[in-house]
CSV table of C-alpha atoms in Angstrom, one decimal:
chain,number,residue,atom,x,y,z
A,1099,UNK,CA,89.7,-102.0,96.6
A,1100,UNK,CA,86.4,-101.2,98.3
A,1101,UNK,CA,85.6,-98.2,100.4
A,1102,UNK,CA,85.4,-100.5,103.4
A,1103,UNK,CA,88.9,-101.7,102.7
A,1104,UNK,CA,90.4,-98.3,102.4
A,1105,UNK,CA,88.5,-96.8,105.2
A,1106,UNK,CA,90.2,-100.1,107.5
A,1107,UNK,CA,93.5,-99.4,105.9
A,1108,UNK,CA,93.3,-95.9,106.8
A,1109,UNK,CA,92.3,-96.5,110.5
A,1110,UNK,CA,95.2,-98.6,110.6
A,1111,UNK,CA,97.4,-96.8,109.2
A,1112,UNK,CA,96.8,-94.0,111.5
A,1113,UNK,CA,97.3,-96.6,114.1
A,1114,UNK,CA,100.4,-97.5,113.1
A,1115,UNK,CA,102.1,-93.6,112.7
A,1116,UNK,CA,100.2,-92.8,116.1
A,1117,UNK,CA,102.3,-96.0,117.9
A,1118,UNK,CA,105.4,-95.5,116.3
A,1119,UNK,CA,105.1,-91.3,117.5
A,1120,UNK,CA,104.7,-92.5,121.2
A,1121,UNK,CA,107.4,-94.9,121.4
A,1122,UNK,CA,110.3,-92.6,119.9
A,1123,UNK,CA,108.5,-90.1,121.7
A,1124,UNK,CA,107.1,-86.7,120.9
A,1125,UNK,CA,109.9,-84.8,122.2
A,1126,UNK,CA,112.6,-86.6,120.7
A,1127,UNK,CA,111.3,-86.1,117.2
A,1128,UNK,CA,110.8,-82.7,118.3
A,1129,UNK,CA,114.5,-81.9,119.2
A,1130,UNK,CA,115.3,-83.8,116.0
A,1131,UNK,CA,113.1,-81.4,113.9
A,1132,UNK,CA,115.0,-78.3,116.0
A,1133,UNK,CA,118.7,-79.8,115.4
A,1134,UNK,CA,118.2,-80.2,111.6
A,1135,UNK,CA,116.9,-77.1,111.3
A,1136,UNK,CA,116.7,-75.4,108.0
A,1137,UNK,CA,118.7,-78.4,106.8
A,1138,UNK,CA,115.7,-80.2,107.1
A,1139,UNK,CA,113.7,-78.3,103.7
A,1140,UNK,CA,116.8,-79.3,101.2
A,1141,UNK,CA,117.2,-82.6,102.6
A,1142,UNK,CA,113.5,-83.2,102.3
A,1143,UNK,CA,113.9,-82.0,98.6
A,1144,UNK,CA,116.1,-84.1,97.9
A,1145,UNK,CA,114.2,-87.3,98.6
A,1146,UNK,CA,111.0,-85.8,97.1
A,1147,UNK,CA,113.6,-85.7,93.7
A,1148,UNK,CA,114.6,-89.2,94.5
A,1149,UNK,CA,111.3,-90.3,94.4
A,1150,UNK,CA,109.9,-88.5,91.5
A,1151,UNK,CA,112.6,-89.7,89.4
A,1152,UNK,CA,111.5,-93.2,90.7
A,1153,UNK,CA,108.3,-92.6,89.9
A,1154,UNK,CA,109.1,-90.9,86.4
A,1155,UNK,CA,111.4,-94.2,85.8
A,1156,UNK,CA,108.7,-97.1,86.6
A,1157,UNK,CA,106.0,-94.6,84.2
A,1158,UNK,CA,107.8,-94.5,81.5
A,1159,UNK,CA,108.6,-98.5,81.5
A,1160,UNK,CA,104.6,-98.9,81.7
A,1161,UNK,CA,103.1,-99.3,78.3
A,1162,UNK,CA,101.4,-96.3,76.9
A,1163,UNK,CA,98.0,-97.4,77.1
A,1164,UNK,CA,94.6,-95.4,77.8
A,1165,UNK,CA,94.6,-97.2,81.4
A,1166,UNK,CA,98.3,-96.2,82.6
A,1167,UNK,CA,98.2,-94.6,85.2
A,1168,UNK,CA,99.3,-90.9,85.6
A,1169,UNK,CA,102.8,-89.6,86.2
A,1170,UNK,CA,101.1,-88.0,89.8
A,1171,UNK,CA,99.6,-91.6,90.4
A,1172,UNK,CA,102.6,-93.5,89.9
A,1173,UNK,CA,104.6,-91.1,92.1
A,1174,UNK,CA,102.2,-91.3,94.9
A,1175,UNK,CA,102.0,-94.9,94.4
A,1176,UNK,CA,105.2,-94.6,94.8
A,1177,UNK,CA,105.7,-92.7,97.9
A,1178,UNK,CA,103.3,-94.6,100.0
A,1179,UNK,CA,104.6,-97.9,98.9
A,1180,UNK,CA,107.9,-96.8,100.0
A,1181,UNK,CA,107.1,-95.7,103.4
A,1182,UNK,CA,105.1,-98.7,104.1
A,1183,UNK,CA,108.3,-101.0,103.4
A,1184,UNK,CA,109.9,-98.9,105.8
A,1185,UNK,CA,107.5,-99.5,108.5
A,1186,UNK,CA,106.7,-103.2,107.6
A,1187,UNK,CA,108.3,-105.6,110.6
A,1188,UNK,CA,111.5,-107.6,109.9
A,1189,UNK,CA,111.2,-107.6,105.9
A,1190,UNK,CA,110.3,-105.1,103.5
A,1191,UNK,CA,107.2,-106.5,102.0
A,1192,UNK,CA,104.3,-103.5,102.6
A,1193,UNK,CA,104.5,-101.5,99.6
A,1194,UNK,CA,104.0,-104.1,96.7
A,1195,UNK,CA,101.0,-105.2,97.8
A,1196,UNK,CA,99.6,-101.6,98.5
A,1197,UNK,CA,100.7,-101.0,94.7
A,1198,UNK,CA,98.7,-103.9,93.2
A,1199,UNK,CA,96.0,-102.9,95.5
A,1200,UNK,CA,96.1,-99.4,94.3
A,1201,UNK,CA,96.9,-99.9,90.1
A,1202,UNK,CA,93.9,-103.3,90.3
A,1203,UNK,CA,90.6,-101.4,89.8
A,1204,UNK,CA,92.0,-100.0,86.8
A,1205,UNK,CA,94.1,-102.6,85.2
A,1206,UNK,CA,93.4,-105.6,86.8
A,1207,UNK,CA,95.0,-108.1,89.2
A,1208,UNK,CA,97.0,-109.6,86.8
A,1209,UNK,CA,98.3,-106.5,85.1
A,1210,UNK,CA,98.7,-105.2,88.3
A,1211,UNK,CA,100.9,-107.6,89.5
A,1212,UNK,CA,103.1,-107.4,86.3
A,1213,UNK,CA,102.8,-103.9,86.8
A,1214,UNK,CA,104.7,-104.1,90.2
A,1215,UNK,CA,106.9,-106.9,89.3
A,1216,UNK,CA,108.2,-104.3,86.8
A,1217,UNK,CA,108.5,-101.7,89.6
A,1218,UNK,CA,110.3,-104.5,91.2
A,1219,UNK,CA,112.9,-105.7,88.8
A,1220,UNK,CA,113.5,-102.1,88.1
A,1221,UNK,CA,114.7,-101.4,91.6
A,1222,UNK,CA,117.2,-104.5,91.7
A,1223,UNK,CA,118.5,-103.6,88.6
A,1224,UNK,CA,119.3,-100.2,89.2
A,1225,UNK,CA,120.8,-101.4,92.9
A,1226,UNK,CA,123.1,-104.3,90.8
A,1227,UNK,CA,124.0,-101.4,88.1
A,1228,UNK,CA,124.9,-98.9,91.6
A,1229,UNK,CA,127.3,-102.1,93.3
A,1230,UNK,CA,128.7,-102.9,89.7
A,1231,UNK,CA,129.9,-98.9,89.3
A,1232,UNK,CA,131.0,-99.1,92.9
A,1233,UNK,CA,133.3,-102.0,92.5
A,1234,UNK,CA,134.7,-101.0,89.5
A,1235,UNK,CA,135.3,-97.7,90.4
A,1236,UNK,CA,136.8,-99.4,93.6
A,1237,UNK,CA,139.2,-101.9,91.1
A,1238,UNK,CA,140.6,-99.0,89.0
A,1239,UNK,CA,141.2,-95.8,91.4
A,1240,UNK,CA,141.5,-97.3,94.9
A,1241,UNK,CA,145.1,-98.5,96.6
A,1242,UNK,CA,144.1,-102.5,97.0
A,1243,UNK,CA,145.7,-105.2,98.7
A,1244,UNK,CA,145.8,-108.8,97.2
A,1245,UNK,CA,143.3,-110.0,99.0
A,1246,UNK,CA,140.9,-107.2,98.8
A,1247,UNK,CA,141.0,-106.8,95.7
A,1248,UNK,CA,140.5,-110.6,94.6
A,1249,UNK,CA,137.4,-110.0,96.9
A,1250,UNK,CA,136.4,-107.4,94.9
A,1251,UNK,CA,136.9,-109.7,91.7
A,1252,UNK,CA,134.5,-112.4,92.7
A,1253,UNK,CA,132.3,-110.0,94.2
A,1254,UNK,CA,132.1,-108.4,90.6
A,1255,UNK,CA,131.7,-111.2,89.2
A,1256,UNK,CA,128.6,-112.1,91.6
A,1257,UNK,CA,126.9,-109.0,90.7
A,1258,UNK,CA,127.3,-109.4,86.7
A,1259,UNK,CA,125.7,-112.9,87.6
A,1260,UNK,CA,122.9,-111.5,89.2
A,1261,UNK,CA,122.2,-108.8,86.9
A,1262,UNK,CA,122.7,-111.6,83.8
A,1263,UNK,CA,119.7,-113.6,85.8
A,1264,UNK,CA,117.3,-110.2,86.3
A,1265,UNK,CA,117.5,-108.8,82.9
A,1266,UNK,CA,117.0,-113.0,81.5
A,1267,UNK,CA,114.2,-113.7,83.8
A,1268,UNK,CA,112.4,-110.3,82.5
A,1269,UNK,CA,112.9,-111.1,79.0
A,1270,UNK,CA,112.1,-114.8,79.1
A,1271,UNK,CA,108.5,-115.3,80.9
A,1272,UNK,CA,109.4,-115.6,84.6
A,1273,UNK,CA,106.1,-116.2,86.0
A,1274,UNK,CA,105.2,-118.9,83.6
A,1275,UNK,CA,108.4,-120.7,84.4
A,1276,UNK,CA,108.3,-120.3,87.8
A,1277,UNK,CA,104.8,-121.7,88.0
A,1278,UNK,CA,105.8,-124.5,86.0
A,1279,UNK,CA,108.3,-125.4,88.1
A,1280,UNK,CA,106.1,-125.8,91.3
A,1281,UNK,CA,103.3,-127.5,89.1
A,1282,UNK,CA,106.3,-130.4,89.2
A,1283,UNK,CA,107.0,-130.5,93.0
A,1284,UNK,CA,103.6,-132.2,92.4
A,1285,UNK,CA,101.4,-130.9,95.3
A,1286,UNK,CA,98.1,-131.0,94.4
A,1287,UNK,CA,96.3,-127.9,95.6
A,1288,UNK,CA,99.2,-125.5,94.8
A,1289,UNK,CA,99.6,-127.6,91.4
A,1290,UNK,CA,95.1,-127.1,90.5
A,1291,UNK,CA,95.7,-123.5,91.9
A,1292,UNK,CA,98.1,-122.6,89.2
A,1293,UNK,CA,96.7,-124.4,86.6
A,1294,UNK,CA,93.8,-122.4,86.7
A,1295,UNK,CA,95.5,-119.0,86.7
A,1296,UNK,CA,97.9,-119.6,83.6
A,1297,UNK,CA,96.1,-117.1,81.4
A,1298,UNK,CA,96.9,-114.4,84.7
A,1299,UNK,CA,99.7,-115.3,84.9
A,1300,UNK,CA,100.9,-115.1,81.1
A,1301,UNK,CA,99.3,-111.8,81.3
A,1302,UNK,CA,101.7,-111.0,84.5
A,1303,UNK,CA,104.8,-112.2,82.1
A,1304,UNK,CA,103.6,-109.9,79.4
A,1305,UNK,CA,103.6,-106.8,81.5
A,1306,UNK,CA,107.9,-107.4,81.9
A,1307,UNK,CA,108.2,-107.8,78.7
């Protein structure tokens, strides 16, 4: 990313947290501040552990090559893709391109984009993992009904579905298949578009490997 680029991205941002004071309002995030009080220093603690142990999770996934980045890179990576999901309109979609934006001078688009689909896959397995304890938990200590607890059944079986789908699609070259797939829905400049990137986008499949 350029200095240009990150000088625009800045002003933007900037842009962007100066909007969002002015519409809640000054004052009402100033009486918030004041009514959490001290409460405010553990429970900003406790989502600085949150994300380190994010962070520390997606490092230690990377490869241990010369050109991965730090454990301080990843978790402010990490951060600030977060909190521009949280500010991106209607879907959460800021922070994975910030993060291929920020890991592509030093590893590459491609690698970069594997990179985050990691980062990615990571997330929605550790969300499917957090739903399948829940349920369970739910099945064999809670007072069910019938119907609630049949429910629960198909609900659990949903989530062992999705989680079968995840942890295949990591193993089993993704990408590739996926781009293979639209190459046969036979529209030409999507179809020449991938064609030409199927070295990038092997090397995006190796990276979830």
């Amino acid at each position: 990313m350029t200095r240009s680029w990150r000088l625009l991205l800045a002003l933007a941002g900037t842009a962007l947290l100066v909007a969002m004071v002015w519409v809640i309002g000054p004052d009402v995030i100033a009486n918030g501040v004041r009514e959490a009080g001290w409460w405010l220093l553990p429970i900003l603690a406790l989502h600085a552990v949150v994300y380190a142990l994010n962070a520390l999770a997606w490092w230690v996934a990377l490869p241990p090559t010369a050109d991965r980045p730090s454990l301080g890179a990843a978790f402010r990576i990490s951060v600030i893709g977060f909190a521009m999901n949280f500010v991106t309109p209607i879907v959460n979609a800021g922070g994975e391109p910030y993060r291929i934006a920020a890991l592509a001078p030093t590893l590459g688009t491609a690698r970069a984009t594997g990179v985050v689909l990691l980062y990615v896959l990571i997330h929605a397995v550790s969300s499917l993992l957090l739903w399948l304890t829940a349920i369970a938990l739910a099945l064999t200590t809670l007072p069910l009904d019938a119907a609630t607890r049949s429910a629960l059944g198909v609900a659990l079986v949903l989530v062992l579905a999705a989680l079968a789908v995840v942890l295949a699609g990591q193993r089993g070259g993704v990408v590739v298949r996926l781009a293979r797939l639209l190459e046969r829905l036979r529209l030409r400049r999507l179809s020449a578009w991938l064609a030409g990137r199927r070295d990038g986008l092997a090397t995006v499949d190796a990276e979830l490997v």
